[in-house]
Short mmCIF file of C-alpha atoms in Angstrom, two decimals:
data_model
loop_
_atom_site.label_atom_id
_atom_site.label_comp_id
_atom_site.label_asym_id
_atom_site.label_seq_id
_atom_site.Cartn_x
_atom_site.Cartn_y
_atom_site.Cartn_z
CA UNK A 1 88.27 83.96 -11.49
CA UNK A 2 86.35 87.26 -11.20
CA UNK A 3 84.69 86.56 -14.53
CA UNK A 4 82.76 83.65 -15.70
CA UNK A 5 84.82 81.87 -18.47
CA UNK A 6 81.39 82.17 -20.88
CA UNK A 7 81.91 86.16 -19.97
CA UNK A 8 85.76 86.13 -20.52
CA UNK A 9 84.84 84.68 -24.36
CA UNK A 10 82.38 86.18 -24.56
CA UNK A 11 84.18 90.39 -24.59
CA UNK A 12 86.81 88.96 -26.48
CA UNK A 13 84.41 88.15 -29.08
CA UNK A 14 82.04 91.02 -29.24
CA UNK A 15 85.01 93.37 -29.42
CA UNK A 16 87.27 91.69 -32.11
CA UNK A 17 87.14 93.54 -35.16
CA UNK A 18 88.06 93.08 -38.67
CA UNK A 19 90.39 95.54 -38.85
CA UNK A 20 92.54 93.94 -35.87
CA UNK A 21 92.93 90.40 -37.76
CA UNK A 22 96.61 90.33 -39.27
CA UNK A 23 96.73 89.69 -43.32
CA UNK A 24 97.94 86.77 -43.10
CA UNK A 25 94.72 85.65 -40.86
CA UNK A 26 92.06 86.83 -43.47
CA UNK A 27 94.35 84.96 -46.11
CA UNK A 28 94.03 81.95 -44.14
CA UNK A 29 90.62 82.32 -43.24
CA UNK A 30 89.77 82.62 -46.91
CA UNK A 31 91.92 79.28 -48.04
CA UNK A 32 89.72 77.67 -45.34
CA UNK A 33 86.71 79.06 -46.33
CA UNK A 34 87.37 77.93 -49.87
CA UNK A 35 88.39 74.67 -48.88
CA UNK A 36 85.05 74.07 -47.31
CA UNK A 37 82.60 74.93 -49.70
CA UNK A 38 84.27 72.75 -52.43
CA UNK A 39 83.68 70.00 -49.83
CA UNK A 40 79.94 71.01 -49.58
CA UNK A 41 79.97 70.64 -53.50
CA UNK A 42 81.63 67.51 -53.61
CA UNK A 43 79.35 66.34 -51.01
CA UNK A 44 75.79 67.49 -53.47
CA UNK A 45 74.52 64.13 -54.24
CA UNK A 46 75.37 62.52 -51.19
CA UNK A 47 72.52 60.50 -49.25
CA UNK A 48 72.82 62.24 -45.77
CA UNK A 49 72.44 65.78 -47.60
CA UNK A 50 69.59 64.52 -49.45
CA UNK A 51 67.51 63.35 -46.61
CA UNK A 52 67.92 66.40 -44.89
CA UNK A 53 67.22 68.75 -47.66
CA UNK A 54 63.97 67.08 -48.72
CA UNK A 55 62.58 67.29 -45.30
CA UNK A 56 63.36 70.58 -45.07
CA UNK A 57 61.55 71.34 -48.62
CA UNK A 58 58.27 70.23 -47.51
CA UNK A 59 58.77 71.90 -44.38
CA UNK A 60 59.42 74.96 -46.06
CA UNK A 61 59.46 78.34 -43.97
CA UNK A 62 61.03 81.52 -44.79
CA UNK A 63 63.34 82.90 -47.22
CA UNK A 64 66.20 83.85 -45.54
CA UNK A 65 69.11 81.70 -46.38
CA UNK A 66 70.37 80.05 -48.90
CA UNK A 67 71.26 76.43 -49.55
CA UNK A 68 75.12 75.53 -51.03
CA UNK A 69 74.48 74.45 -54.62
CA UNK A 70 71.22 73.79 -54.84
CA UNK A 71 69.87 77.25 -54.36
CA UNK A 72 66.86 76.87 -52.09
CA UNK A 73 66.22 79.83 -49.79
CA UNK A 74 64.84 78.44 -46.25
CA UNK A 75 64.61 79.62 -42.47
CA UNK A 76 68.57 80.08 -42.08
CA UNK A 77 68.56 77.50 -38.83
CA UNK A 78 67.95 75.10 -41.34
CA UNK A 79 70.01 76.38 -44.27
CA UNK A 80 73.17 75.66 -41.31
CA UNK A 81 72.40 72.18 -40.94
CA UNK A 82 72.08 71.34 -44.46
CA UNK A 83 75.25 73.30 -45.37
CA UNK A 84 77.43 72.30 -42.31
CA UNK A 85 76.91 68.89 -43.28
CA UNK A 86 77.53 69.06 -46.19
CA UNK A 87 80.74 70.79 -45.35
CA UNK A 88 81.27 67.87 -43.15
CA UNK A 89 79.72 64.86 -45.24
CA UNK A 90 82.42 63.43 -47.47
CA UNK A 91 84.64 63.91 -44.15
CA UNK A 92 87.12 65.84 -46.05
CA UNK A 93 87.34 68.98 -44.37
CA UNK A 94 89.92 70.65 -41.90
CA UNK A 95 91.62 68.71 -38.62
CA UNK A 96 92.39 70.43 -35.80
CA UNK A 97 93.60 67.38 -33.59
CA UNK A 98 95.21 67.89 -29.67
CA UNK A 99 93.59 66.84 -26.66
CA UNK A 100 90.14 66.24 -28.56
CA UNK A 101 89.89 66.36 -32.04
CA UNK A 102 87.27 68.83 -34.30
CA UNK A 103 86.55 70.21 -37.68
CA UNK A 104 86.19 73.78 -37.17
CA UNK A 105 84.72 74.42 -40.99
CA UNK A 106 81.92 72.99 -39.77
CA UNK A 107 81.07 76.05 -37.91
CA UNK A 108 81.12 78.24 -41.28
CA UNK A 109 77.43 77.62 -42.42
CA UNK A 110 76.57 79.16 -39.11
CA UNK A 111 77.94 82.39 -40.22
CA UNK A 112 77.17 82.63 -43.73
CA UNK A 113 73.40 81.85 -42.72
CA UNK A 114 73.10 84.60 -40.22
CA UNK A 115 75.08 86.71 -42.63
CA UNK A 116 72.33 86.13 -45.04
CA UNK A 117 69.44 86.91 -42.97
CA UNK A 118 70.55 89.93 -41.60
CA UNK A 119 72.35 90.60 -45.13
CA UNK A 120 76.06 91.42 -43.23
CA UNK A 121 79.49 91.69 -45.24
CA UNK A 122 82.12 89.26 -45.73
CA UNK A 123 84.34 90.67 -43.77
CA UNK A 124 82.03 90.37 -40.88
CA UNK A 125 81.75 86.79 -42.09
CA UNK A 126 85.63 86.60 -41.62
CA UNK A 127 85.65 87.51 -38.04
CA UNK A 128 82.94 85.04 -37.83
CA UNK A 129 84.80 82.47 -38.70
CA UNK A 130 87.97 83.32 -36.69
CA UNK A 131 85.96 83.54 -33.91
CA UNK A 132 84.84 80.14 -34.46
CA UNK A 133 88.06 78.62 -35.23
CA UNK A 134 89.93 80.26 -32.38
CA UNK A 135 87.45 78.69 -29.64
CA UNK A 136 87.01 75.50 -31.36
CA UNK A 137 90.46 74.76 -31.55
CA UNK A 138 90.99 75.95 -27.73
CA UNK A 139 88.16 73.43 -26.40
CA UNK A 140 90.52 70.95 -27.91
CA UNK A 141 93.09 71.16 -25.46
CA UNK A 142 91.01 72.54 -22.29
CA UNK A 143 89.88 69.10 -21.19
CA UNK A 144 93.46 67.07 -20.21
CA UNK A 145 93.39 64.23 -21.63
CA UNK A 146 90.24 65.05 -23.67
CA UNK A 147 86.46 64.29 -23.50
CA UNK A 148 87.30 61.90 -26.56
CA UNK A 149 89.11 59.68 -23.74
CA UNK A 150 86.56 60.10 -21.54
CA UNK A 151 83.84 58.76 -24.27
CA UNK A 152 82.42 61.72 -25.24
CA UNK A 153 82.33 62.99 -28.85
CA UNK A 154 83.92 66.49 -30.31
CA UNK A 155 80.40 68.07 -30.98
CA UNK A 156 80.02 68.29 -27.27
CA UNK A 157 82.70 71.10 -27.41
CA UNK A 158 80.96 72.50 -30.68
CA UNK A 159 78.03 73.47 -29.12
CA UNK A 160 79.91 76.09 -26.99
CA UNK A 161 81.30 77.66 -30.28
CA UNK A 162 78.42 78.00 -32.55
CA UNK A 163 76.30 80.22 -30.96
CA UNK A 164 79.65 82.37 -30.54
CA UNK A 165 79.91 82.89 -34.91
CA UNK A 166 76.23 83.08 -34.97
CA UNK A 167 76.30 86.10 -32.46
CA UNK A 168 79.04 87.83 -33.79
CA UNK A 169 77.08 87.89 -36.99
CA UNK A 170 73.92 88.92 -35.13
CA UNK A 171 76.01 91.47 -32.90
CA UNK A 172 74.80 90.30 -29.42
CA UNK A 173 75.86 92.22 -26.59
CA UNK A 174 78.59 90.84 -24.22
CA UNK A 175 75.43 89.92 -22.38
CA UNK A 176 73.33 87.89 -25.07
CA UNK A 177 76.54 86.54 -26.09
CA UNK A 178 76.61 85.13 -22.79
CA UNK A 179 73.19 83.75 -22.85
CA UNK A 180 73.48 82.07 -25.81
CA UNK A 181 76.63 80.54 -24.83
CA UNK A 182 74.48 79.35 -22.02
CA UNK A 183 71.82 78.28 -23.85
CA UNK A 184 73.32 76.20 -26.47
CA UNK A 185 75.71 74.81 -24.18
CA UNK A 186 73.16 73.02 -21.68
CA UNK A 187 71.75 70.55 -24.41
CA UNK A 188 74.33 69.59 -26.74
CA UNK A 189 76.39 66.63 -25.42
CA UNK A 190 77.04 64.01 -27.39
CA UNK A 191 78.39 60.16 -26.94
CA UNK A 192 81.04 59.02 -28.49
CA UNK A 193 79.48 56.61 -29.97
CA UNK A 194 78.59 58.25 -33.50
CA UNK A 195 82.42 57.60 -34.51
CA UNK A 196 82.99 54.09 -32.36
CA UNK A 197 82.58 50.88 -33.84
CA UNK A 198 79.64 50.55 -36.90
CA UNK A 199 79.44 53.99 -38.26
CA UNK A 200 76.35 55.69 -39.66
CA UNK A 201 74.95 58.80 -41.00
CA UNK A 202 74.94 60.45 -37.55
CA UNK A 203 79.06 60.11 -37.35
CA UNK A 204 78.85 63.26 -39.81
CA UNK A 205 75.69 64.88 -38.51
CA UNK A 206 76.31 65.38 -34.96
CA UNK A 207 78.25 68.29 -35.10
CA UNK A 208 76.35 70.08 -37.99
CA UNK A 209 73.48 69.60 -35.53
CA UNK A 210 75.66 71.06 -32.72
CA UNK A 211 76.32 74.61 -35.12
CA UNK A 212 72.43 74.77 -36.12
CA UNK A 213 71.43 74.78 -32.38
CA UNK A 214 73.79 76.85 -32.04
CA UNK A 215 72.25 79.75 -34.52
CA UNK A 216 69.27 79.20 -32.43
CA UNK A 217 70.19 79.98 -29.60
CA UNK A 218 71.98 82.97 -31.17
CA UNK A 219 68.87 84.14 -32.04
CA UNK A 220 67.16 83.38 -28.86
CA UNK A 221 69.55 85.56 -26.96
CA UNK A 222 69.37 88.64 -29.26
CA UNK A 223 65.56 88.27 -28.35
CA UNK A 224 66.16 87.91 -24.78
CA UNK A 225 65.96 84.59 -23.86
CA UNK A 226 68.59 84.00 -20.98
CA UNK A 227 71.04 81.06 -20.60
CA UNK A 228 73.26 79.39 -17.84
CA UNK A 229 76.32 81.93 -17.57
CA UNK A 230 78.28 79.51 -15.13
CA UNK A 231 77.73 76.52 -18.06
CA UNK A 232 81.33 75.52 -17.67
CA UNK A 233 82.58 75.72 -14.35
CA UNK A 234 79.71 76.01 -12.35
CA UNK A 235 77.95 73.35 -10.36
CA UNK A 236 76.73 70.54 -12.48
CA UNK A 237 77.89 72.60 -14.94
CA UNK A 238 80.65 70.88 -18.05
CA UNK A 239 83.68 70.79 -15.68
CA UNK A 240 81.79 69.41 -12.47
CA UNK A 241 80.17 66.91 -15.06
CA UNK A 242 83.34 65.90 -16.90
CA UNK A 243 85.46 65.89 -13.74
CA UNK A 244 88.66 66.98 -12.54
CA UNK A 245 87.03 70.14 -11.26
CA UNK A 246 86.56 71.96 -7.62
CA UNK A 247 83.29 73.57 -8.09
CA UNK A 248 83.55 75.50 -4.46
CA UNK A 249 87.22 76.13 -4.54
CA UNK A 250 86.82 76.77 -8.22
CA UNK A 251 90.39 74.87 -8.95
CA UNK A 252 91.43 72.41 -10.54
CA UNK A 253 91.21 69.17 -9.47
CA UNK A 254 93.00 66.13 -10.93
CA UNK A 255 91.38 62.87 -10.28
CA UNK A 256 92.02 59.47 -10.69
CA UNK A 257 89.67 57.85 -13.70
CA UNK A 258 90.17 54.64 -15.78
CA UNK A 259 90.96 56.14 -19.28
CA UNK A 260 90.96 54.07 -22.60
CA UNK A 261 93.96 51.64 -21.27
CA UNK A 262 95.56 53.29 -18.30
CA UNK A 263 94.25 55.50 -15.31
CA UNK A 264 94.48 58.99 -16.01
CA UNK A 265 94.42 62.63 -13.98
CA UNK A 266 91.33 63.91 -15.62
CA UNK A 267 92.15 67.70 -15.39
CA UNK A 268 91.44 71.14 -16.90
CA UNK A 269 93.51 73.72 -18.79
CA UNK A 270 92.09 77.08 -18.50
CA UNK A 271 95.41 78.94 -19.54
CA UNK A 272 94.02 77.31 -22.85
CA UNK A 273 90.87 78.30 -23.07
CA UNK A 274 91.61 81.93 -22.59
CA UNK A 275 94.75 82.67 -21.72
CA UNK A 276 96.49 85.08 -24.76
CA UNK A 277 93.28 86.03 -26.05
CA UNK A 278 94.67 87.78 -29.35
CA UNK A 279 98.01 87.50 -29.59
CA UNK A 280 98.00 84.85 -31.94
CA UNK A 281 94.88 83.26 -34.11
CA UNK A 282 94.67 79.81 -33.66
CA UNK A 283 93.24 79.37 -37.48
CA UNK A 284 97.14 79.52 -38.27
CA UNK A 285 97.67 75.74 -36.02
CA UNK A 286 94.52 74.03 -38.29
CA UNK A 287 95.47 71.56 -40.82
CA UNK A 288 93.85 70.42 -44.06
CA UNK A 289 92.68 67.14 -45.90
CA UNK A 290 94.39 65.83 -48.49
CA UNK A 291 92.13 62.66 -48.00
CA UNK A 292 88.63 62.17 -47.32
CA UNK A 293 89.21 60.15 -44.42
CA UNK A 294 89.36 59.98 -40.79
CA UNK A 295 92.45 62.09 -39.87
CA UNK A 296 94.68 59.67 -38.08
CA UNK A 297 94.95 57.87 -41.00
CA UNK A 298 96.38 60.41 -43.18
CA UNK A 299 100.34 60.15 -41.88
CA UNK A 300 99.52 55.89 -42.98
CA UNK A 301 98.07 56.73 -46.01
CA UNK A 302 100.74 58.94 -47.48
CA UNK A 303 103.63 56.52 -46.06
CA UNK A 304 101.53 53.62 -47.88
CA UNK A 305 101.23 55.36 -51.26
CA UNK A 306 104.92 56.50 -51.13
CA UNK A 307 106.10 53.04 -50.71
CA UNK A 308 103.73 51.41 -53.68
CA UNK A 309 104.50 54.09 -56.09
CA UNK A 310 108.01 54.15 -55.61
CA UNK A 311 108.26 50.54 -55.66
CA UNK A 312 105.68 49.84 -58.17
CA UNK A 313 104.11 46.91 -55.37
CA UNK A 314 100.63 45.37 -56.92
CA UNK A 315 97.93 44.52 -54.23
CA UNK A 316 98.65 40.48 -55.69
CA UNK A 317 102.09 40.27 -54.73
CA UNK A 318 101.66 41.49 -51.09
CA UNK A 319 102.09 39.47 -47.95
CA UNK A 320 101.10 41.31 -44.84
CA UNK A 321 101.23 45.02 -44.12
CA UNK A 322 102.05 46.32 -40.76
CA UNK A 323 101.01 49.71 -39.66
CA UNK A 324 102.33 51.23 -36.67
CA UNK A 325 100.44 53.92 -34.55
CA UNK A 326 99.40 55.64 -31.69
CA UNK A 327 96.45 53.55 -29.19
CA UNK A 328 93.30 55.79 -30.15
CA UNK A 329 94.17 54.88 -33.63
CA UNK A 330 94.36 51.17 -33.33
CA UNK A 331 91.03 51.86 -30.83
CA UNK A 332 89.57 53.38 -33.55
CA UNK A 333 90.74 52.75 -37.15
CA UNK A 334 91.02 48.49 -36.01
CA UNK A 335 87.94 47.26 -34.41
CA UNK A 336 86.85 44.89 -36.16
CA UNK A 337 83.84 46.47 -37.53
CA UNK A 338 86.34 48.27 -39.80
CA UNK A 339 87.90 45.08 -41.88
CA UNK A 340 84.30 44.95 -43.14
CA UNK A 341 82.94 47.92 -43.62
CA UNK A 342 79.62 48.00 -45.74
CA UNK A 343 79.13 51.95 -45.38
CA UNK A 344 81.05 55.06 -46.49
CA UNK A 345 80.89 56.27 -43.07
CA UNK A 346 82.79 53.06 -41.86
CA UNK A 347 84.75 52.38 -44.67
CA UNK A 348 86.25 56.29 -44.54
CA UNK A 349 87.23 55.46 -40.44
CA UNK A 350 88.65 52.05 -41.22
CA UNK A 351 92.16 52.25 -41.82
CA UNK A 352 92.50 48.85 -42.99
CA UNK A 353 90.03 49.51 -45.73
CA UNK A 354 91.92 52.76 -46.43
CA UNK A 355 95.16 51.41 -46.88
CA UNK A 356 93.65 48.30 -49.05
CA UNK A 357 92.49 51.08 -51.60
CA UNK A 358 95.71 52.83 -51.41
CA UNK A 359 97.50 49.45 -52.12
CA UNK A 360 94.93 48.67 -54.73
CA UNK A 361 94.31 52.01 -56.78
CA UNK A 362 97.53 53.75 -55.94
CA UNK A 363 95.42 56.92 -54.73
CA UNK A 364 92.43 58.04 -51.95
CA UNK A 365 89.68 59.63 -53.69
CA UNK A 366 85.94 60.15 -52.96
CA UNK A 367 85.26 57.66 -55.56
CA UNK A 368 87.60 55.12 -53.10
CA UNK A 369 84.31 54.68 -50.91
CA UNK A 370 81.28 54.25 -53.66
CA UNK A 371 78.87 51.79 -53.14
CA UNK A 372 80.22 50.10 -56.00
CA UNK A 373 84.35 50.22 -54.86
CA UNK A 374 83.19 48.82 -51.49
CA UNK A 375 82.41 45.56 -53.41
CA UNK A 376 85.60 45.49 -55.20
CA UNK A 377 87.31 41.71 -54.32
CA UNK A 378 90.90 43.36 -54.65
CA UNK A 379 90.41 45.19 -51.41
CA UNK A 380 89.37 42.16 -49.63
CA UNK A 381 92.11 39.79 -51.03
CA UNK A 382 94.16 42.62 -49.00
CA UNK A 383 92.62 43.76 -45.97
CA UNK A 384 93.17 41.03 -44.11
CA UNK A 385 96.59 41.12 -44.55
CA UNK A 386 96.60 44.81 -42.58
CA UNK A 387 97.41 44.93 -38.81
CA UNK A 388 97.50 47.61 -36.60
CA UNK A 389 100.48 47.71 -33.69
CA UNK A 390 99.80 50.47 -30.65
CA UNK A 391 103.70 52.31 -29.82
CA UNK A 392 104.10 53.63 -26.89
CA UNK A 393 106.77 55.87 -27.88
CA UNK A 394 104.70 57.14 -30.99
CA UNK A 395 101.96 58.09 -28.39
CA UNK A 396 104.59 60.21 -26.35
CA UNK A 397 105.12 62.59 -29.94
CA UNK A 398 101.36 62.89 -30.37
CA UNK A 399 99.92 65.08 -30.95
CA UNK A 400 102.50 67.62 -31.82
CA UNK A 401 103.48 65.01 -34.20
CA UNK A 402 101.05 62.07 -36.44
CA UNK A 403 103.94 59.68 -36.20
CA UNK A 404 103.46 56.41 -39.08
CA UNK A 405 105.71 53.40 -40.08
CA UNK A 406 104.34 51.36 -42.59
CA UNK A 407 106.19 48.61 -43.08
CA UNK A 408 104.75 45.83 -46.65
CA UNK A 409 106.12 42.25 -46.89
CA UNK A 410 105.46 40.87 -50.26
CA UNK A 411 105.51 37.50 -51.24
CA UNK A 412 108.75 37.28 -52.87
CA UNK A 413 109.84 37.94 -49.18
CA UNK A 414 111.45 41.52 -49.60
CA UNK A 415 110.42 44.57 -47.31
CA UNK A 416 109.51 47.77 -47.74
CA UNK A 417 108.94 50.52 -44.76
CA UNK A 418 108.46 54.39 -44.53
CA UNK A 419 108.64 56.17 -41.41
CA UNK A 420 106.67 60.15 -41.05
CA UNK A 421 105.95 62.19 -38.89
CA UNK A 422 103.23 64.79 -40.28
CA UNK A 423 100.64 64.36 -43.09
CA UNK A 424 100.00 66.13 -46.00
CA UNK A 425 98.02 69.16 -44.76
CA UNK A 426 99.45 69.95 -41.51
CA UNK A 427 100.93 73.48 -41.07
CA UNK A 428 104.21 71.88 -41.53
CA UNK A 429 103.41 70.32 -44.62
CA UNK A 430 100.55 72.91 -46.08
CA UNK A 431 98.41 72.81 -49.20
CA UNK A 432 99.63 75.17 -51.30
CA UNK A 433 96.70 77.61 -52.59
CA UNK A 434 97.21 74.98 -56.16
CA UNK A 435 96.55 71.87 -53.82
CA UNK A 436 93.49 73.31 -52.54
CA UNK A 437 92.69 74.73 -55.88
CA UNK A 438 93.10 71.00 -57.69
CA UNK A 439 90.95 69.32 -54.32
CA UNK A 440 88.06 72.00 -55.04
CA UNK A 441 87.86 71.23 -58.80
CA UNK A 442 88.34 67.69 -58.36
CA UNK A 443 85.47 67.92 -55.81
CA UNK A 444 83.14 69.83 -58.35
CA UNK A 445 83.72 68.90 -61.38
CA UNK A 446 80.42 67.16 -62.29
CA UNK A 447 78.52 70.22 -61.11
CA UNK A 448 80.38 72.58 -62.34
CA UNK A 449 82.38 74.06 -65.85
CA UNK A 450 85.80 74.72 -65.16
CA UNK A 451 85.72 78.68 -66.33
CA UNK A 452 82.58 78.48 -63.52
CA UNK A 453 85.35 76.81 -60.94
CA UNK A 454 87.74 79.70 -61.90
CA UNK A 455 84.79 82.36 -60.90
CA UNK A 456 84.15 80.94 -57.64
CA UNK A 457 87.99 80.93 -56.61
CA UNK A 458 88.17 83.99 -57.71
CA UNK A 459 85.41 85.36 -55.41
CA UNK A 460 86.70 83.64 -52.36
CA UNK A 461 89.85 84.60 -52.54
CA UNK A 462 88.73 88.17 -52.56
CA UNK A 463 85.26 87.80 -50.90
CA UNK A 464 86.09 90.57 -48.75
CA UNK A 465 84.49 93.22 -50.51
CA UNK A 466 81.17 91.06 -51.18
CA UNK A 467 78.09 91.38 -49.04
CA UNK A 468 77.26 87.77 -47.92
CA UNK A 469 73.83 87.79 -50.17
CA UNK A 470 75.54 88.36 -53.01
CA UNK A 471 78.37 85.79 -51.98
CA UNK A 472 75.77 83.20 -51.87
CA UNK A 473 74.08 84.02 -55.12
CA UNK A 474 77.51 82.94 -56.96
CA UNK A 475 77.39 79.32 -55.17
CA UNK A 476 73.98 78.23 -57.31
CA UNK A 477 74.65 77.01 -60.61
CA UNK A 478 71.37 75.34 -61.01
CA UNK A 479 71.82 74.67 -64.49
CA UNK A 480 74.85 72.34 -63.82
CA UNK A 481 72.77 70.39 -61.09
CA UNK A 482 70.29 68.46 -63.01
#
């Protein structure tokens, strides 16, 4: 390569302009960005949030950004981490799910908190977040298989992206871009162990963490600060560390490592990393949520409801349920943490749990994870009765497709099963703009009127000819907050 691959992102970024997004692009990009802020309403009273928020009150600081909801203006590196996560909290935002899995939404905060501070347009907020998707989405299939098989979790590939939107915002040179690729990208990796087993608060923080660096280092660069320009394929550098890499031959180099369950050629993809820059946005390949769950549970989910509504099946008259899936699913969505899960965090990855409420209530909602459902004995005279099977030939489709069979025995010894292939969501089976429309009310309706949800769709959907401080303005209703 005669460029470094931080360099090769790094012109493709500085010189993408608004005007050379398709429409259908900017469309997108605002159905995601509406998407995600009715998550980061939904997610308002939510415990993580709160934490985070009230240390960052008494810290206090400058006025320069401006908090989802709740209105506070504060240092805008600490504006992103409040608002990623709460983009991120109720785990109900976008899937982008290849060789790694990621949420690029989680990334927008970055943008609209430079966007604030140096008061930039929406439609450089746009590119922003294009930008952000686009690389996101390409980490996920650079590492073959990905760093999620090699125990590593997806904010590791955040951290190369954030400081990316936050210096297209800040319009670094190809050079600061560069550094603050660098900079962000040599203290960012993070174990898997925030989404294995036990879950906690962190399983929704690391990556918010991972964009507010990321704004940092942004801001770092435009100063001057320098980073490593070699941070991915140099020596020691993420490929040399993550193997499967010839640092002096700079080649690829497949090598023999015990995956998961089976040795695997640990191996890099470089055509997709930055092959085609251009041609063809990779926001269009991200899916949505139509649950606020872990994502390979969604294809279960749906399959689960279909056959219980259809058949009218009570939770009391079932005798086992059998879901079939692919191995990282079982790995994850089975341990045995997850048939007792005593936080939302947990209960939202376990897809026993998940398909107990499903069984149970006939629907997945935010309310399915309270405090208060988690204690509901319904669920656990049926999650017991859940087991996981690993296919082999399901794991051969993934991930082009989520393949589910759900198969429910009652006790009157008849049997039900439904077989799909894609969830609710994907880009073969999209929200429509009403879907999204009834997730983002549903999400804010005990913050906000419903003329006051109308207003905020509204200036979304056409928040290209808003400046980004008077964007913000319109997301605090304080008055509906108390």
């Amino acid at each position: 390569m005669e460029k470094s691959i931080s360099r090769v992102i790094s012109e493709f970024a500085v010189n993408l302009k608004y005007e050379d997004l398709p429409q259908n692009v900017i469309e997108t990009t605002k159905r995601f960005l509406y998407d995600s802020i009715g998550c980061a309403f939904g997610a308002y009273k939510t415990k993580d949030v709160n934490i985070i928020r009230n240390i960052y009150k008494q810290i206090g600081g400058r006025n320069e950004a401006t908090v989802i909801a709740f209105g506070d203006k504060i240092p805008a590196i600490n504006a992103t981490l409040i608002n990623s996560l709460m983009v991120r909290s109720l785990d109900f935002n976008d899937i982008y799910w290849k060789e790694d899995p990621s949420h690029p939404s989680d990334l927008i905060p970055a943008a609209l908190a430079t966007a604030e501070l140096v008061n930039a347009s929406m439609k450089d907020v746009i590119v922003a977040i294009v930008l952000g998707y686009e690389f996101e989405q390409r980490l996920c299939e650079f590492a073959v298989p990905g760093i999620r098989e090699r125990k590593w979790h997806h904010a590791t590939l955040t951290q190369f992206v954030s400081p990316i939107v936050a210096g297209k915002i800040l319009n670094l040179t190809v050079d600061e871009m560069v550094n603050a690729i660098g900079i962000n990208g040599s203290h960012n990796y993070t174990v898997g162990a925030p989404t294995a087993g036990k879950l906690s608060m962190m399983k929704n923080t690391v990556d918010p963490m991972a964009v507010q660096s990321g704004v940092f280092a942004a801001l770092l660069a435009k100063e001057g600060f320098t980073g490593t320009e070699m941070i991915f394929e140099g020596k020691e550098g993420f490929m040399d560390c993550f193997w499967g890499w010839d640092v002096i031959n700079k080649k690829t180099y497949p090598i023999k490592m015990q995956g998961r369950d089976k040795s695997e050629n640990w191996s890099w993809n470089i055509e997709k990393l930055i092959g085609d820059l251009g041609k063809k946005f990779k926001i269009l390949d991200c899916s949505m949520k139509a649950f606020p769950t872990e994502a390979l549970t969604h294809t279960h989910i749906s399959a689960t409801l279909d056959i219980v509504k259809n058949n009218n099946i009570k939770y009391d008259e079932v005798e086992s349920v059998t879901v079939t899936t692919i191995a990282r699913a079982c790995d994850i969505l089975f341990d045995p943490s997850k048939y007792k899960p005593e936080s939302r965090e947990t209960a939202d990855h376990s897809l026993p749990y998940c398909i107990a409420v499903a069984i149970v209530d006939k629907k997945i909602t935010t309310q399915s994870f309270t405090e208060e459902k988690l204690k509901d004995p319904r669920i656990w005279k049926v999650i017991n009765k859940i087991k996981g099977e690993a296919s082999t030939e399901f794991e051969k489709l993934f991930p082009e497709k989520q393949p589910s069979k759900v198969v429910i025995k009652t006790k009157d010894g008849k049997e039900f099963s439904k077989y799909l292939e894609y969830p609710k969501g994907h880009p073969k089976q999209p929200m429509t703009i009403e879907d999204i429309e009834n997730k983002f009310n549903s999400l804010s309706e005990k913050i906000l009127t419903r003329p006051q949800q109308d207003k905020i769709k509204e200036m979304i959907l056409g928040c290209e000819k808003l400046s980004t401080q008077n964007f913000m303005k319109e997301l605090v209703l304080k008055k509906h907050l108390e």
